[in-house]
Amino acid sequence: MKMRNIISRRSLAAIVVAAVMLIAVQAMCQDAAKPPVAPAASGEMGSAFEIREMLIAGWPILSVLLLMSIISIAIAVERYIIIKRTEHEAGTFFPAVVESARAGKGKTDILTFCDQAPHSVSDIVSRMIKESDDRESMLRAATRMIQLKVKELETRVATLGTVANTAPFVGLLGTVIGIIKAFQSISATTASQQGTKALASGISEALVTTAFGLFVAIPAVILYNHLTQRISRLATDIDVCTSEISDKLTRK
């Protein structure tokens, strides 16, 4: 199952890369097929630098970046809700179990409490107690359950990191394509002044994709680091609690 998931993720990444390259090549071919642009009037000079015109010119790459932005935001919101809920469950369940162990309650009472708790984190303590009476065996069982819980919480977080790493490169690809189109426009013009205008317009349009790529990547990096740190901190807190619980139970 794990190998199938890896293969499916690689296939999805390959499809996305192929789509980006296809869109880029199509945009270049469409631009190259356009007839030479006649010299613009002086009143039309400012319109080339309008944001709307830049967005329209860079739509093939910007559409991909917009899709990546939507995916990253959706993953971040969904993972944040799940991690926040797990933190709340762990923050109420484990202190209660620790207090029960400190109060001298036995394994049967704690197992009953775990079965009655409507939390997924209760499985960690339940499996740890059912594993063995030996402290080392209990800690190994707790470690395995914590690793499974961390793996569950980290679902799709790696995709968020992938978006953070690839978005600047997608924007850079759009910039390179825009510069190529700008030089194509220069070669299609005769007047030097008009060629300079075409170069400036093309470069400004090209830089929009780089800016948008950074606009997508920076929040994705922040969210990725924030979520991974919260997961790591939660795993550490659970590990400390399970260690104390095993100490109290094995001393009886």
GROMACS .gro file of C-alpha atoms in nm:
model
  252
    1MET     CA    1   0.000   0.000   0.000
    2LYS     CA    2   0.282   0.239   0.087
    3MET     CA    3   0.455   0.165  -0.245
    4ARG     CA    4   0.130   0.234  -0.431
    5ASN     CA    5   0.094   0.569  -0.256
    6ILE     CA    6   0.451   0.663  -0.351
    7ILE     CA    7   0.389   0.564  -0.713
    8SER     CA    8   0.062   0.758  -0.726
    9ARG     CA    9   0.230   1.071  -0.583
   10ARG     CA   10   0.511   1.047  -0.837
   11SER     CA   11   0.258   1.001  -1.116
   12LEU     CA   12   0.064   1.307  -0.999
   13ALA     CA   13   0.384   1.513  -0.983
   14ALA     CA   14   0.479   1.399  -1.333
   15ILE     CA   15   0.135   1.495  -1.464
   16VAL     CA   16   0.161   1.842  -1.307
   17VAL     CA   17   0.508   1.901  -1.453
   18ALA     CA   18   0.396   1.779  -1.795
   19ALA     CA   19   0.093   2.009  -1.781
   20VAL     CA   20   0.309   2.308  -1.691
   21MET     CA   21   0.550   2.238  -1.976
   22LEU     CA   22   0.265   2.182  -2.223
   23ILE     CA   23   0.096   2.508  -2.125
   24ALA     CA   24   0.425   2.694  -2.150
   25VAL     CA   25   0.506   2.557  -2.495
   26GLN     CA   26   0.153   2.629  -2.615
   27ALA     CA   27   0.176   2.989  -2.494
   28MET     CA   28   0.507   3.038  -2.672
   29CYS     CA   29   0.373   2.891  -2.994
   30GLN     CA   30   0.062   3.107  -2.982
   31ASP     CA   31   0.270   3.418  -2.924
   32ALA     CA   32   0.509   3.331  -3.205
   33ALA     CA   33   0.216   3.279  -3.443
   34LYS     CA   34   0.082   3.629  -3.384
   35PRO     CA   35   0.147   3.887  -3.659
   36PRO     CA   36   0.395   4.166  -3.586
   37VAL     CA   37   0.244   4.439  -3.372
   38ALA     CA   38   0.219   4.781  -3.529
   39PRO     CA   39   0.379   5.072  -3.346
   40ALA     CA   40   0.148   5.186  -3.070
   41ALA     CA   41   0.025   5.539  -3.029
   42SER     CA   42   0.160   5.747  -2.746
   43GLY     CA   43  -0.172   5.723  -2.563
   44GLU     CA   44  -0.144   5.345  -2.555
   45MET     CA   45   0.200   5.343  -2.400
   46GLY     CA   46   0.083   5.322  -2.039
   47SER     CA   47  -0.166   5.043  -2.101
   48ALA     CA   48   0.113   4.791  -2.163
   49PHE     CA   49   0.221   4.821  -1.801
   50GLU     CA   50  -0.119   4.777  -1.646
   51ILE     CA   51  -0.157   4.488  -1.407
   52ARG     CA   52  -0.455   4.351  -1.595
   53GLU     CA   53  -0.258   4.325  -1.917
   54MET     CA   54   0.028   4.155  -1.735
   55LEU     CA   55  -0.202   3.897  -1.579
   56ILE     CA   56  -0.365   3.822  -1.911
   57ALA     CA   57  -0.026   3.778  -2.077
   58GLY     CA   58   0.100   3.539  -1.808
   59TRP     CA   59  -0.222   3.341  -1.755
   60PRO     CA   60  -0.080   2.995  -1.850
   61ILE     CA   61   0.173   2.997  -1.565
   62LEU     CA   62  -0.042   3.205  -1.331
   63SER     CA   63  -0.326   2.954  -1.361
   64VAL     CA   64  -0.094   2.676  -1.247
   65LEU     CA   65   0.029   2.889  -0.956
   66LEU     CA   66  -0.328   2.973  -0.862
   67LEU     CA   67  -0.413   2.603  -0.853
   68MET     CA   68  -0.108   2.537  -0.636
   69SER     CA   69  -0.213   2.818  -0.403
   70ILE     CA   70  -0.563   2.675  -0.365
   71ILE     CA   71  -0.421   2.328  -0.293
   72SER     CA   72  -0.178   2.460  -0.031
   73ILE     CA   73  -0.446   2.664   0.147
   74ALA     CA   74  -0.690   2.372   0.148
   75ILE     CA   75  -0.428   2.135   0.290
   76ALA     CA   76  -0.315   2.386   0.552
   77VAL     CA   77  -0.669   2.453   0.675
   78GLU     CA   78  -0.763   2.084   0.685
   79ARG     CA   79  -0.442   1.981   0.865
   80TYR     CA   80  -0.467   2.271   1.109
   81ILE     CA   81  -0.818   2.166   1.214
   82ILE     CA   82  -0.712   1.804   1.266
   83ILE     CA   83  -0.392   1.894   1.455
   84LYS     CA   84  -0.577   2.145   1.671
   85ARG     CA   85  -0.840   1.884   1.760
   86THR     CA   86  -0.573   1.624   1.841
   87GLU     CA   87  -0.391   1.875   2.062
   88HIS     CA   88  -0.713   1.943   2.250
   89GLU     CA   89  -0.781   1.571   2.294
   90ALA     CA   90  -0.428   1.502   2.414
   91GLY     CA   91  -0.434   1.805   2.643
   92THR     CA   92  -0.743   1.677   2.825
   93PHE     CA   93  -0.686   1.301   2.812
   94PHE     CA   94  -0.321   1.249   2.907
   95PRO     CA   95  -0.320   1.476   3.216
   96ALA     CA   96  -0.625   1.284   3.342
   97VAL     CA   97  -0.449   0.950   3.290
   98VAL     CA   98  -0.133   1.077   3.459
   99GLU     CA   99  -0.335   1.196   3.759
  100SER     CA  100  -0.510   0.860   3.776
  101ALA     CA  101  -0.176   0.681   3.775
  102ARG     CA  102  -0.041   0.913   4.043
  103ALA     CA  103  -0.352   0.850   4.253
  104GLY     CA  104  -0.271   0.480   4.259
  105LYS     CA  105  -0.530   0.348   4.016
  106GLY     CA  106  -0.441   0.020   3.847
  107LYS     CA  107  -0.428  -0.088   3.486
  108THR     CA  108  -0.788  -0.208   3.484
  109ASP     CA  109  -0.921   0.132   3.588
  110ILE     CA  110  -0.704   0.313   3.334
  111LEU     CA  111  -0.808   0.073   3.057
  112THR     CA  112  -1.173   0.136   3.143
  113PHE     CA  113  -1.108   0.509   3.125
  114CYS     CA  114  -0.937   0.466   2.786
  115ASP     CA  115  -1.229   0.265   2.649
  116GLN     CA  116  -1.476   0.531   2.762
  117ALA     CA  117  -1.272   0.822   2.623
  118PRO     CA  118  -1.398   0.935   2.278
  119HIS     CA  119  -1.047   1.020   2.163
  120SER     CA  120  -0.821   0.853   1.911
  121VAL     CA  121  -0.520   0.929   2.134
  122SER     CA  122  -0.660   0.690   2.396
  123ASP     CA  123  -0.545   0.401   2.177
  124ILE     CA  124  -0.184   0.492   2.260
  125VAL     CA  125  -0.227   0.431   2.634
  126SER     CA  126  -0.458   0.134   2.578
  127ARG     CA  127  -0.210  -0.044   2.352
  128MET     CA  128   0.076   0.041   2.583
  129ILE     CA  129  -0.095  -0.115   2.885
  130LYS     CA  130  -0.214  -0.423   2.698
  131GLU     CA  131   0.131  -0.488   2.552
  132SER     CA  132   0.311  -0.613   2.860
  133ASP     CA  133   0.384  -0.556   3.228
  134ASP     CA  134   0.745  -0.476   3.147
  135ARG     CA  135   0.830  -0.105   3.130
  136GLU     CA  136   1.051  -0.134   2.823
  137SER     CA  137   0.785  -0.323   2.632
  138MET     CA  138   0.528  -0.064   2.726
  139LEU     CA  139   0.751   0.218   2.608
  140ARG     CA  140   0.820   0.043   2.277
  141ALA     CA  141   0.447  -0.004   2.223
  142ALA     CA  142   0.386   0.363   2.305
  143THR     CA  143   0.660   0.469   2.066
  144ARG     CA  144   0.506   0.268   1.782
  145MET     CA  145   0.162   0.415   1.846
  146ILE     CA  146   0.303   0.768   1.862
  147GLN     CA  147   0.481   0.716   1.531
  148LEU     CA  148   0.156   0.598   1.373
  149LYS     CA  149  -0.024   0.902   1.511
  150VAL     CA  150   0.246   1.136   1.378
  151LYS     CA  151   0.225   0.968   1.037
  152GLU     CA  152  -0.151   1.021   1.041
  153LEU     CA  153  -0.114   1.388   1.132
  154GLU     CA  154   0.151   1.442   0.864
  155THR     CA  155  -0.080   1.324   0.586
  156ARG     CA  156  -0.061   1.569   0.292
  157VAL     CA  157   0.175   1.800   0.483
  158ALA     CA  158   0.453   1.686   0.247
  159THR     CA  159   0.242   1.811  -0.044
  160LEU     CA  160   0.239   2.153   0.122
  161GLY     CA  161   0.619   2.141   0.135
  162THR     CA  162   0.630   2.040  -0.231
  163VAL     CA  163   0.421   2.342  -0.326
  164ALA     CA  164   0.651   2.566  -0.123
  165ASN     CA  165   0.957   2.430  -0.304
  166THR     CA  166   0.822   2.419  -0.659
  167ALA     CA  167   0.615   2.740  -0.678
  168PRO     CA  168   0.921   2.970  -0.719
  169PHE     CA  169   1.052   2.749  -1.000
  170VAL     CA  170   0.716   2.756  -1.179
  171GLY     CA  171   0.719   3.135  -1.149
  172LEU     CA  172   1.076   3.143  -1.279
  173LEU     CA  173   0.968   2.931  -1.574
  174GLY     CA  174   0.704   3.191  -1.654
  175THR     CA  175   0.966   3.464  -1.630
  176VAL     CA  176   1.197   3.287  -1.874
  177ILE     CA  177   0.911   3.232  -2.117
  178GLY     CA  178   0.809   3.598  -2.086
  179ILE     CA  179   1.161   3.717  -2.161
  180ILE     CA  180   1.175   3.491  -2.466
  181LYS     CA  181   0.846   3.637  -2.585
  182ALA     CA  182   0.981   3.989  -2.525
  183PHE     CA  183   1.281   3.927  -2.750
  184GLN     CA  184   1.051   3.776  -3.010
  185SER     CA  185   0.850   4.099  -3.003
  186ILE     CA  186   1.171   4.298  -3.048
  187SER     CA  187   1.268   4.094  -3.351
  188ALA     CA  188   0.924   4.159  -3.501
  189THR     CA  189   0.954   4.538  -3.471
  190THR     CA  190   1.155   4.777  -3.684
  191ALA     CA  191   1.170   5.099  -3.486
  192SER     CA  192   1.424   5.098  -3.206
  193GLN     CA  193   1.198   5.297  -2.974
  194GLN     CA  194   0.912   5.053  -3.025
  195GLY     CA  195   1.153   4.764  -2.964
  196THR     CA  196   1.252   4.914  -2.632
  197LYS     CA  197   0.886   4.946  -2.535
  198ALA     CA  198   0.822   4.585  -2.630
  199LEU     CA  199   1.120   4.468  -2.423
  200ALA     CA  200   1.014   4.667  -2.118
  201SER     CA  201   0.655   4.545  -2.148
  202GLY     CA  202   0.761   4.182  -2.194
  203ILE     CA  203   1.001   4.184  -1.900
  204SER     CA  204   0.742   4.345  -1.672
  205GLU     CA  205   0.490   4.078  -1.771
  206ALA     CA  206   0.752   3.808  -1.712
  207LEU     CA  207   0.838   3.929  -1.363
  208VAL     CA  208   0.473   3.903  -1.258
  209THR     CA  209   0.496   3.523  -1.264
  210THR     CA  210   0.805   3.526  -1.043
  211ALA     CA  211   0.632   3.758  -0.797
  212PHE     CA  212   0.323   3.540  -0.794
  213GLY     CA  213   0.536   3.228  -0.748
  214LEU     CA  214   0.697   3.381  -0.441
  215PHE     CA  215   0.353   3.495  -0.322
  216VAL     CA  216   0.242   3.129  -0.331
  217ALA     CA  217   0.564   2.982  -0.190
  218ILE     CA  218   0.622   3.209   0.111
  219PRO     CA  219   0.291   3.133   0.290
  220ALA     CA  220   0.330   2.764   0.203
  221VAL     CA  221   0.675   2.756   0.367
  222ILE     CA  222   0.544   2.932   0.678
  223LEU     CA  223   0.245   2.699   0.707
  224TYR     CA  224   0.458   2.389   0.644
  225ASN     CA  225   0.706   2.481   0.917
  226HIS     CA  226   0.427   2.577   1.156
  227LEU     CA  227   0.238   2.250   1.110
  228THR     CA  228   0.548   2.029   1.135
  229GLN     CA  229   0.659   2.206   1.452
  230ARG     CA  230   0.319   2.161   1.612
  231ILE     CA  231   0.317   1.791   1.523
  232SER     CA  232   0.668   1.748   1.664
  233ARG     CA  233   0.577   1.932   1.984
  234LEU     CA  234   0.261   1.724   2.025
  235ALA     CA  235   0.455   1.399   1.977
  236THR     CA  236   0.708   1.509   2.241
  237ASP     CA  237   0.432   1.593   2.491
  238ILE     CA  238   0.263   1.256   2.437
  239ASP     CA  239   0.595   1.076   2.473
  240VAL     CA  240   0.661   1.246   2.807
  241CYS     CA  241   0.315   1.155   2.936
  242THR     CA  242   0.336   0.791   2.828
  243SER     CA  243   0.678   0.763   2.990
  244GLU     CA  244   0.541   0.889   3.321
  245ILE     CA  245   0.238   0.661   3.297
  246SER     CA  246   0.456   0.356   3.238
  247ASP     CA  247   0.676   0.453   3.533
  248LYS     CA  248   0.379   0.480   3.767
  249LEU     CA  249   0.219   0.155   3.652
  250THR     CA  250   0.533  -0.059   3.663
  251ARG     CA  251   0.621   0.051   4.016
  252LYS     CA  252   0.309  -0.103   4.161
   0.00000   0.00000   0.00000
